[in-house]
Coordinates of C-alpha atoms in Angstrom, one line a residue:
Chain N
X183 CA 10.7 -108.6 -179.0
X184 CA 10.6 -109.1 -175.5
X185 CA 13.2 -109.2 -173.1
X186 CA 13.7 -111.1 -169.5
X187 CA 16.5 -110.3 -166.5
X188 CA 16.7 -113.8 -163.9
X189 CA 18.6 -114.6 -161.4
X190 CA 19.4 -118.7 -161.2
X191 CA 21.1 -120.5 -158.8
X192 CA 23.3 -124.0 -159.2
X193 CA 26.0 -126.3 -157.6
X194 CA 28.4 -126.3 -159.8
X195 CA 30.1 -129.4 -159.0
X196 CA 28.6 -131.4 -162.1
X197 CA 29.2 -128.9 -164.5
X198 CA 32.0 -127.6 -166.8
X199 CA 31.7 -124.0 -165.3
X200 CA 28.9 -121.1 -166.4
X201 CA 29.7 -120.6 -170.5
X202 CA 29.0 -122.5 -173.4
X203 CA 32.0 -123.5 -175.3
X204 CA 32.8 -125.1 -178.5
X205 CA 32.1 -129.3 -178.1
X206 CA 31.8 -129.0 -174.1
X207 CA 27.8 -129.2 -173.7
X208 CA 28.2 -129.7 -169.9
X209 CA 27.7 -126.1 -168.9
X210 CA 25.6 -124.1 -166.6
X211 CA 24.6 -121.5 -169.6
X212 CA 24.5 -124.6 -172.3
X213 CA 22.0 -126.8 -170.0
X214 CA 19.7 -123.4 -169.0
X215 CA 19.5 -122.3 -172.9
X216 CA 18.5 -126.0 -174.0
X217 CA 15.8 -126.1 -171.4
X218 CA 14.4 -122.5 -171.9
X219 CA 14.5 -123.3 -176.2
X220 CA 12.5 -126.2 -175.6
X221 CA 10.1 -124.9 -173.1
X222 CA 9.4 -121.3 -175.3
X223 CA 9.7 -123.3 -178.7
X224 CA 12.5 -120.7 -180.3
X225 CA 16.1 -120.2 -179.9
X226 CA 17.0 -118.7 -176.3
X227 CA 20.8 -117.4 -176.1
X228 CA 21.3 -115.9 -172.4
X229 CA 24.0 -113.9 -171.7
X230 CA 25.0 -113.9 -168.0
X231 CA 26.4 -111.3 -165.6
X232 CA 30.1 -113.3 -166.1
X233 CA 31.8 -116.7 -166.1
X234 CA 31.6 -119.5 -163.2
X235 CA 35.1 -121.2 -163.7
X236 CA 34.3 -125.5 -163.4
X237 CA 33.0 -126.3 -159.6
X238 CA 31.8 -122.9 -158.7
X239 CA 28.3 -122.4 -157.2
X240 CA 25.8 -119.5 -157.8
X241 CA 23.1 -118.0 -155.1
X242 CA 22.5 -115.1 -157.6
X243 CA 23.9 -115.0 -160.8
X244 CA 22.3 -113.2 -163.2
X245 CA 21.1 -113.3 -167.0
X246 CA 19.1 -111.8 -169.7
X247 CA 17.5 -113.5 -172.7
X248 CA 15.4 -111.7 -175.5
X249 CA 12.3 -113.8 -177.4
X250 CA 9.7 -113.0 -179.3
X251 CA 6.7 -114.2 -177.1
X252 CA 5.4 -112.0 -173.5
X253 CA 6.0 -114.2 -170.9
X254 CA 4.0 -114.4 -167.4
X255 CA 6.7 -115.3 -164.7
X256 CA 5.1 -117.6 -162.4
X257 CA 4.0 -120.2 -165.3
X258 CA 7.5 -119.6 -166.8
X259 CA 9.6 -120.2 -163.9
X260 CA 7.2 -123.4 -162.9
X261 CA 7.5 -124.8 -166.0
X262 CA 11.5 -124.5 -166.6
X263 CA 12.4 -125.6 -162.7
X264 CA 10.0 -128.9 -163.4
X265 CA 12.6 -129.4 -166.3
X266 CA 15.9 -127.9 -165.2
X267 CA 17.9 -130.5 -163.6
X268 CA 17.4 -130.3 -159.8
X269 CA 20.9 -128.7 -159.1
X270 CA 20.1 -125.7 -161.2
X271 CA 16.8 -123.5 -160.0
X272 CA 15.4 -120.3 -161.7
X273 CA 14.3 -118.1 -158.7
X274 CA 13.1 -115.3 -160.5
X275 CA 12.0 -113.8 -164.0
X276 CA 10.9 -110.3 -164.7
X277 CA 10.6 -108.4 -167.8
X278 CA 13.4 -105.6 -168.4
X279 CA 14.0 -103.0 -170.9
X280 CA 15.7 -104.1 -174.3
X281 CA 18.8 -102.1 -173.5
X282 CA 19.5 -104.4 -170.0
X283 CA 23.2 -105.9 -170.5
X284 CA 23.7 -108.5 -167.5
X285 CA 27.4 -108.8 -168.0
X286 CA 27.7 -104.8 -169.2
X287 CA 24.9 -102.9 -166.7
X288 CA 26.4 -104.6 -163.5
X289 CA 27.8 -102.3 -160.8
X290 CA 29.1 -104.7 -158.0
X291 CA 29.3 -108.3 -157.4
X292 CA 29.8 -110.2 -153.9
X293 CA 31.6 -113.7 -153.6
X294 CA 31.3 -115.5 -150.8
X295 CA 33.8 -118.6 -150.0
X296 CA 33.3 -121.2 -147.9
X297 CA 36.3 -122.6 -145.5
X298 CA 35.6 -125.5 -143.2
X299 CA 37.5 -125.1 -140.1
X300 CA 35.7 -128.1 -138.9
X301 CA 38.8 -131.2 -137.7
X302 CA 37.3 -134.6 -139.8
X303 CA 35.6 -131.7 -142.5
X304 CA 31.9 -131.4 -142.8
X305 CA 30.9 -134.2 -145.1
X306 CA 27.5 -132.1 -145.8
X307 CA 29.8 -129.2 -147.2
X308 CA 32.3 -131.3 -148.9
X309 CA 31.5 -130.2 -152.3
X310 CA 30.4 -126.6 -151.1
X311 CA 33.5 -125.8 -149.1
X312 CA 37.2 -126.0 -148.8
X313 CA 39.0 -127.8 -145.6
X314 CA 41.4 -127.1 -143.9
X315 CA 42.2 -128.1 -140.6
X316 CA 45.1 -126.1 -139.2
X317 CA 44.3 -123.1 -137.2
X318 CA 43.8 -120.0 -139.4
X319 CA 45.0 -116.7 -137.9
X320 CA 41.7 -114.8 -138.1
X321 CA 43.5 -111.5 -137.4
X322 CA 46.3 -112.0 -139.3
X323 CA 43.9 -112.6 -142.2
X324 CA 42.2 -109.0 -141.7
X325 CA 44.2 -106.8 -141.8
X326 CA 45.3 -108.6 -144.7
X327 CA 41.9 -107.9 -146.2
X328 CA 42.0 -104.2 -145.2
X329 CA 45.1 -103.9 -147.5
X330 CA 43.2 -105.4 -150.4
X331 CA 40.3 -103.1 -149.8
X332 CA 40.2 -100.4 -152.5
X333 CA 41.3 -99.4 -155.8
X334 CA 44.5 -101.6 -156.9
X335 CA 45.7 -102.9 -159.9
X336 CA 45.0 -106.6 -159.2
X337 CA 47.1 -108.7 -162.3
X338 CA 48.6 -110.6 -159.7
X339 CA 45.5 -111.6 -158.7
X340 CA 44.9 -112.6 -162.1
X341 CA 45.2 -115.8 -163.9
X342 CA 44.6 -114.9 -167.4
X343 CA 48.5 -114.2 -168.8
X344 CA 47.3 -112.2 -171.7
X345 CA 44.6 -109.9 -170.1
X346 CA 45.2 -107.0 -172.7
X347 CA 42.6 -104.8 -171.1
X348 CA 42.9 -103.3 -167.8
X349 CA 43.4 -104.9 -164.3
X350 CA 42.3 -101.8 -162.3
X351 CA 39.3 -103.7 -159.7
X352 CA 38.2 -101.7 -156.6
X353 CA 37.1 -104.0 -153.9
X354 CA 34.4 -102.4 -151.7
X355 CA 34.4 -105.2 -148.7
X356 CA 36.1 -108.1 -147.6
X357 CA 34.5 -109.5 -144.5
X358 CA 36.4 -112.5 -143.0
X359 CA 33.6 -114.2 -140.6
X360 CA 33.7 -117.6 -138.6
X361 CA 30.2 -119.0 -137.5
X362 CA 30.9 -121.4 -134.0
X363 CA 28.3 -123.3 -134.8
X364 CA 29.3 -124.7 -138.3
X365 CA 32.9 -124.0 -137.3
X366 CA 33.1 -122.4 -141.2
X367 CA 34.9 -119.4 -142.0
X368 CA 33.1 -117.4 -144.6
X369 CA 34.8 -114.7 -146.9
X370 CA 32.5 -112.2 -148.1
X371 CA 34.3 -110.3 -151.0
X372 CA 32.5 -107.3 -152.8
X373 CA 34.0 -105.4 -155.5
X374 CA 32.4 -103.4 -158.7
X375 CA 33.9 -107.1 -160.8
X376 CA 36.6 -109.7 -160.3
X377 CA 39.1 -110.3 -162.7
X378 CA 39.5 -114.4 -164.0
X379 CA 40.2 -116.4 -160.8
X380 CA 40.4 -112.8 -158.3
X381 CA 38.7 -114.4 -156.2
X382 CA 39.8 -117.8 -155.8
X383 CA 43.3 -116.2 -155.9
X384 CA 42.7 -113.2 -153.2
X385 CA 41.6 -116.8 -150.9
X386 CA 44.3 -118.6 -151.9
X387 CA 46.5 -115.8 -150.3
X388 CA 44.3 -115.0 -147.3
X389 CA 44.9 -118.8 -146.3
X390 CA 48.8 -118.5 -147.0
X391 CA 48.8 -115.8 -144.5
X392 CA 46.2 -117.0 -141.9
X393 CA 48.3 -120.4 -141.8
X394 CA 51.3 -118.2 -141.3
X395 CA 53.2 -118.8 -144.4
X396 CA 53.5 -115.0 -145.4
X397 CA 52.2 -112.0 -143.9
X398 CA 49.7 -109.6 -144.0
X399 CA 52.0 -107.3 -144.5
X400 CA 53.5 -109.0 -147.7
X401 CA 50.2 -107.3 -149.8
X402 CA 51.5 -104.0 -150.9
X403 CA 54.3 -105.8 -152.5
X404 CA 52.4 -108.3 -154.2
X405 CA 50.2 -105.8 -155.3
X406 CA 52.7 -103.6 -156.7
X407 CA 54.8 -106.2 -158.5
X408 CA 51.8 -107.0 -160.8
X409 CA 53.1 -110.5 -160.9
X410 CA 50.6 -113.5 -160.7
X411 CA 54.1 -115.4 -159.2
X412 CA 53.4 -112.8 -156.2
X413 CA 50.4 -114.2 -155.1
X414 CA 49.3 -117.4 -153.2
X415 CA 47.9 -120.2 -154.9
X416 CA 44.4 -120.7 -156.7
X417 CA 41.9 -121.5 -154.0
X418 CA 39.6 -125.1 -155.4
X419 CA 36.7 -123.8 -156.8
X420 CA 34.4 -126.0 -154.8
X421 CA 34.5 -122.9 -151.9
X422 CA 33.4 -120.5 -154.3
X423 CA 29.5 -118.6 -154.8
X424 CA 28.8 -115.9 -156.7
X425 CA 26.4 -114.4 -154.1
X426 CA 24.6 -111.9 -155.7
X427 CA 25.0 -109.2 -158.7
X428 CA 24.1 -105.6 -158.6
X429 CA 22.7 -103.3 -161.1
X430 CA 22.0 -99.2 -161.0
Chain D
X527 CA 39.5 -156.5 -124.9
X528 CA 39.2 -153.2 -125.5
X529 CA 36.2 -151.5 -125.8
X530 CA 35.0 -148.1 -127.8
X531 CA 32.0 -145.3 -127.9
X532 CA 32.4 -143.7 -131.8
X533 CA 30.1 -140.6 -132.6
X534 CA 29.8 -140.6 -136.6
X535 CA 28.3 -138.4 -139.0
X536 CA 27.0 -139.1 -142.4
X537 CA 24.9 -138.3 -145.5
X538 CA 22.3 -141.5 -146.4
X539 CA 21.7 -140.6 -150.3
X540 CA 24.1 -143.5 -151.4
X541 CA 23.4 -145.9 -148.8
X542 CA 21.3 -148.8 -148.0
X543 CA 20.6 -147.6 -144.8
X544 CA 22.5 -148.4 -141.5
X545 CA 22.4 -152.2 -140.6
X546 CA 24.1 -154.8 -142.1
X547 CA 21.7 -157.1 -144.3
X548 CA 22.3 -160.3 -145.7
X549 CA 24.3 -159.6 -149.7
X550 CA 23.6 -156.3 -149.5
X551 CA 26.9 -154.3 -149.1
X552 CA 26.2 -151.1 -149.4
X553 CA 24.9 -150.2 -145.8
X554 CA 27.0 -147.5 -143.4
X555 CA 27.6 -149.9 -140.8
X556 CA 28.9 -152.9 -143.6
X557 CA 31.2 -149.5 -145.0
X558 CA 32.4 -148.7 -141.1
X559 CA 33.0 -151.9 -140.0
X560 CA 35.2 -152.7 -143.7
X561 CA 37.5 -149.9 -143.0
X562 CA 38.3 -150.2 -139.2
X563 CA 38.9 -154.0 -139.9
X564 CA 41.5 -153.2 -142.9
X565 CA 43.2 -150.4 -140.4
X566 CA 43.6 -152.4 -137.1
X567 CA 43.7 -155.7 -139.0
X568 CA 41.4 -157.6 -136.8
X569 CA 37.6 -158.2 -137.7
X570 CA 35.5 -155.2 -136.2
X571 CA 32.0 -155.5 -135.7
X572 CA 30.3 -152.5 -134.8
X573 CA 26.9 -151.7 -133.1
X574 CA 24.7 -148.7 -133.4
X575 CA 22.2 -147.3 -131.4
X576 CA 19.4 -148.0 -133.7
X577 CA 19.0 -148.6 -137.3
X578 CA 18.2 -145.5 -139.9
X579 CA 16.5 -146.1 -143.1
X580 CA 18.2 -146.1 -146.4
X581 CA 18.3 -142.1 -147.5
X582 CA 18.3 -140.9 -143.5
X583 CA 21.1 -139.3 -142.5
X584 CA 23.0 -138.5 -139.1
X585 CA 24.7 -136.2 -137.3
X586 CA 25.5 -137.9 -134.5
X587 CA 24.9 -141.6 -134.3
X588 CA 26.6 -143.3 -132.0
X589 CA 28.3 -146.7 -132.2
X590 CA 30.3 -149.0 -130.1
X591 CA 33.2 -152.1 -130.9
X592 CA 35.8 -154.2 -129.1
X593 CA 39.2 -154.6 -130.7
X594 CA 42.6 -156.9 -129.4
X595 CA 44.4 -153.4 -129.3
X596 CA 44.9 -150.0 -127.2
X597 CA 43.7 -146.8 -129.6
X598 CA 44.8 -143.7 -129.8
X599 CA 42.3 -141.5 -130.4
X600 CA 43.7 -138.9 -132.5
X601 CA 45.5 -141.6 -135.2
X602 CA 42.7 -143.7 -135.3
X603 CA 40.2 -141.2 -136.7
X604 CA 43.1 -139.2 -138.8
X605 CA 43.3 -143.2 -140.6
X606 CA 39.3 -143.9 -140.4
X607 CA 38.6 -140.8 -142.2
X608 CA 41.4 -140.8 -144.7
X609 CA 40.0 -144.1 -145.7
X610 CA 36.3 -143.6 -145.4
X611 CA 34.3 -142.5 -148.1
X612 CA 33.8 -138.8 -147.8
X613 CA 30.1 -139.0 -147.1
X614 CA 30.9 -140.9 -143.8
X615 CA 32.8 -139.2 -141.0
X616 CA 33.9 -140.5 -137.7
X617 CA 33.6 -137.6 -135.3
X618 CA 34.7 -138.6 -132.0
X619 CA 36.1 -141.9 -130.4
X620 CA 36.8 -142.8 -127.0
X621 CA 37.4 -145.8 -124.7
X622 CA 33.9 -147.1 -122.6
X623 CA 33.5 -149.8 -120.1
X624 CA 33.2 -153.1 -122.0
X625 CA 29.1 -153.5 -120.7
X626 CA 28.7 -150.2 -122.6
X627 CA 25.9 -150.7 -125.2
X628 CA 25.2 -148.3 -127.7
X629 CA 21.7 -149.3 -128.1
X630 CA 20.4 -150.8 -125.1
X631 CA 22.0 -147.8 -122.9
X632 CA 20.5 -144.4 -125.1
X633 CA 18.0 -143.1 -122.7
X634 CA 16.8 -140.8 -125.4
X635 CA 17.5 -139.5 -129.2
X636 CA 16.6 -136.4 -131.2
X637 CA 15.9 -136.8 -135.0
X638 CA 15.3 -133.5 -136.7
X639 CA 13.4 -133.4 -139.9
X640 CA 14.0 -130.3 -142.6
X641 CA 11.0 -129.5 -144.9
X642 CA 12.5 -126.8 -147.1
X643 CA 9.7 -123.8 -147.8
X644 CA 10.8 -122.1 -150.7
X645 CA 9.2 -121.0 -153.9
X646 CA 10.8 -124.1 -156.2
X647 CA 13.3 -125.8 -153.7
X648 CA 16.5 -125.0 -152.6
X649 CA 19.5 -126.9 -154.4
X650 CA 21.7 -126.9 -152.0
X651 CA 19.6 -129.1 -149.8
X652 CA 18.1 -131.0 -152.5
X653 CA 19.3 -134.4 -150.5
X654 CA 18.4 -133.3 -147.2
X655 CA 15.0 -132.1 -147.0
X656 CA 11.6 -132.9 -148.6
X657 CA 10.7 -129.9 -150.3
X658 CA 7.0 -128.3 -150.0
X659 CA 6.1 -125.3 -151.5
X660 CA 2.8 -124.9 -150.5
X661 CA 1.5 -122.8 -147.1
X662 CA 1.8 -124.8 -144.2
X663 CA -0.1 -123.7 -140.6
X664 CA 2.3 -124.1 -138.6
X665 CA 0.3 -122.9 -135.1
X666 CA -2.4 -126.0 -136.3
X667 CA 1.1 -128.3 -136.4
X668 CA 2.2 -127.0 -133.0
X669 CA -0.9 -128.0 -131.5
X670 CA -1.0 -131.5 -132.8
X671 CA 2.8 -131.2 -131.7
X672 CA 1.5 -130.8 -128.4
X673 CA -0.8 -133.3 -128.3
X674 CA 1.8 -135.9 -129.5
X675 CA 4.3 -134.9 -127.0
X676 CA 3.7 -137.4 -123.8
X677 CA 3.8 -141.3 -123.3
X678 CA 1.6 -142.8 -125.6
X679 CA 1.0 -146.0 -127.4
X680 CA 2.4 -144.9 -130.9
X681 CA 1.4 -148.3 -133.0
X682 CA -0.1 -145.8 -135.1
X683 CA 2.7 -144.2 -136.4
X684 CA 5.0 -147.3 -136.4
X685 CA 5.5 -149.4 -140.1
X686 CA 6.4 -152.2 -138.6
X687 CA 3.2 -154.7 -138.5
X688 CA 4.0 -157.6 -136.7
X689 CA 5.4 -155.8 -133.7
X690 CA 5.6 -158.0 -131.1
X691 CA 7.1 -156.0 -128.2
X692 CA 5.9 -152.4 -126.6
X693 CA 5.2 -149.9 -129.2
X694 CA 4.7 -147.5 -126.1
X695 CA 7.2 -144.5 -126.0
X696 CA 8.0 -141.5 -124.8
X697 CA 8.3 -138.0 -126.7
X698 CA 9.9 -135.5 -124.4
X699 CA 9.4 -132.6 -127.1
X700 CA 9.0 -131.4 -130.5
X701 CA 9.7 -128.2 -131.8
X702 CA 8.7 -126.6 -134.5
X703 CA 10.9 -124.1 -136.0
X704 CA 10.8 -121.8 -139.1
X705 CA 14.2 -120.1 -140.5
X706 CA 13.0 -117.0 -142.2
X707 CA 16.5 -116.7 -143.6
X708 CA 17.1 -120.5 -145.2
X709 CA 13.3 -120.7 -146.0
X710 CA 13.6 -124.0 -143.6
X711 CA 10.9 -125.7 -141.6
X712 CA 12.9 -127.5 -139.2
X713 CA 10.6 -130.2 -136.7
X714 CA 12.6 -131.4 -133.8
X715 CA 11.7 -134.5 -132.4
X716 CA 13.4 -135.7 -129.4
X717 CA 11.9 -138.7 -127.2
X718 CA 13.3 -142.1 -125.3
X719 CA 13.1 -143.8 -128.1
X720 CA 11.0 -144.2 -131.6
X721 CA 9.3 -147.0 -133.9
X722 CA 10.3 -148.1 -137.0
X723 CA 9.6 -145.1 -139.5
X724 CA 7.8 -143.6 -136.3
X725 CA 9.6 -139.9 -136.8
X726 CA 8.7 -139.8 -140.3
X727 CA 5.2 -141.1 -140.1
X728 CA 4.5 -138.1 -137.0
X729 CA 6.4 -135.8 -139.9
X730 CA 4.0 -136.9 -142.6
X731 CA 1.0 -136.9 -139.9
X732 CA 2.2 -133.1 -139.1
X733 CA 2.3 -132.0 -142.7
X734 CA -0.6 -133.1 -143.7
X735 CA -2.1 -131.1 -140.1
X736 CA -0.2 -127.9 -141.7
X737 CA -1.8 -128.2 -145.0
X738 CA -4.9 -128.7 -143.9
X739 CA -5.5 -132.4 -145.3
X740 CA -6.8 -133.1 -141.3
X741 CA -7.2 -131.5 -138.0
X742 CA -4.8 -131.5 -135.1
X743 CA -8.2 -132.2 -132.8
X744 CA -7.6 -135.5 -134.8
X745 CA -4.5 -136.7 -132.7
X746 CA -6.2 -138.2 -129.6
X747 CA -8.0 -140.9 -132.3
X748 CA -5.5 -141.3 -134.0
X749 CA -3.4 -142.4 -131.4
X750 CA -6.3 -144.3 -129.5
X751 CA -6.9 -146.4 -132.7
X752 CA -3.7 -147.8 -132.8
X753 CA -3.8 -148.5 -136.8
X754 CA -1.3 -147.3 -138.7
X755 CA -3.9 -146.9 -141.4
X756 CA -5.6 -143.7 -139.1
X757 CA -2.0 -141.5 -139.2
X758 CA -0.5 -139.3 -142.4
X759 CA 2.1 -140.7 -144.7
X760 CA 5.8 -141.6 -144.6
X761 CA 7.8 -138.4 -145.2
X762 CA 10.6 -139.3 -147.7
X763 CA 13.6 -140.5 -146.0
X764 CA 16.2 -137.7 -147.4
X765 CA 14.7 -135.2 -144.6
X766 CA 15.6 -136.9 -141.5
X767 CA 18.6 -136.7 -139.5
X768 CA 19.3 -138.9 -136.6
X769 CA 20.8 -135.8 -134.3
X770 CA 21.6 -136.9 -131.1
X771 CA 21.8 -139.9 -128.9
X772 CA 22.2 -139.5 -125.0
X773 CA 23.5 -141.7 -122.5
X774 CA 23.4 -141.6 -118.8

């Protein structure tokens, strides 16, 4: 038995999210295992570092797969990106130890989400990025984020109702960045894992605040009331990449 | 009689290419001209400053009209863009002088062309640049660059066969720039104007330079000959961007 760590990258936008599920074939996970079973001529099950909900992209995600056959990673990687549909790319392959867990060994993840600032919206970024055209108070918006930063109990940050286990996240970074140029406003958010729709929830607020309809100040509250009612909306998915996925 | 300058923006994939032809429909300008004439109710005819092929894009073509009415800027590209399809923008709008011509007035244009350099292609750009994953030399490209750069006769690198007027133009300079970070190869072309297929014919010729297919030292002859048979191939269409177009 061998076993294989890779990183794969995707637009969402086709797809019903990263994981395979029941009847929906139209996954991320579904499309990658069908390509990889054919191409290797057994069963290939990959298990991912976590979900992508519907519409969100991936620089970096990251998976592991067992099979019984060594694999050379040049020939490998050719061989499924000639068959993978051309929004989904394997960028890398190497062989890990039998005990790697890509959801399990995983220390810290960063999101990035995409805002475009731009008046008409950037047609090249309209399935990559949200837009919004009102001003955005940038500062406003920090020191939001600095009040996110750190250990918190985030289940009102949290979509999933009936998340029996804990909602304890610590969020390293959360670096709010507009590039001139593109007139996009990138959220970098980096945290050791994101409960079900954190993320898209944690920009949801950010925007609330930076378009001045609650303040940065509001945060403690919110986080204290462990309420998802507390928080701002769910941010569209189409913003969203999981950027990259750490491991010890 | 009023008359307009537009700047718009779009991405070719879905189009036939600019210009109006005959039954075919699905052309930018036939898609520009349908929605300003619903929105100010009057039949608008538009003009651009030159044609690009079906799968080019643009980031700044430039177009003029004449409408019965006074427009306000602001509302009428708020309506045009709530009504366009979302792979056409309208950028920028604002009254000329009625002998304003969009074509016959550019004194020059920049097209950029993205050849994306990574390992097995980046997704995200999977529309908008020809991917090639092989080395290219790029100091042997710069110095047919060079050599192309000037007033020349450019029948060579023009498609179009039975050209009947001047195929002598101008290129004012090309750059040749690598982005270590987006693995892009990005070829700037900006002249006083450019043959049919001209900018993707010099992209082919170039590529074929960096891969080592033929010799910058072969630019003189090739241009000398004036046979479209001496130059490199077409580069696919989904690289090019019509940049910029500059009036006096």
């Amino acid at each position: 038995m061998y076993s294989y760590k890779c990183i794969t990258a995707y637009e969402g936008t086709r797809y019903n999210g990263w994981q395979k599920q029941g009847n929906t074939n139209n996954t991320i996970q579904g499309k990658i295992e069908e390509i990889l079973s054919k191409q290797l001529g057994e069963t290939i099950e990959i298990c991912g570092s976590g979900r992508t909900d519907a519409g969100v992209h991936a620089l970096g995600q990251v998976f592991h797969f067992h099979c019984n056959q060594e694999l050379e990673s040049a020939s490998f990687l050719s061989a499924a990106n000639e068959h993978l549909p051309k929004d989904i790319r394997l960028l890398s392959m190497e062989e890990c130890d039998g005990r790697f867990h890509a959801r399990l060994n995983a220390v810290s993840k960063t999101y990035q989400y995409h805002i475009d600032t731009s008046a008409y919206g950037n047609l090249f970024y309209r399935n990559t990025s949200h837009h919004i055209a009102a001003p955005l108070d940038l500062d406003a918006m920090k020191a939001a984020a600095i009040l996110l930063t750190g250990t918190h109990d985030f289940k009102s940050f949290c979509s999933n109702k009936r998340m029996k286990k804990s909602s304890v996240r610590t969020i390293f970074d959360i670096r709010i960045e507009p590039d001139e140029a593109s007139q996009m406003l990138d959220l970098t958010f980096t945290g050791n894992g994101f409960l079900y729709n954190m993320v898209r929830i944690l920009t949801g607020t950010l925007i609330e605040i930076g378009l001045g309809i609650r303040n940065a100040e509001d945060i403690p509250a919110i986080l204290e009331g462990c309420d998802r009612g507390l928080a701002g909306h769910t941010a569209p998915a189409k913003g969203l990449f999981l950027v990259e996925v750490r491991y010890e």
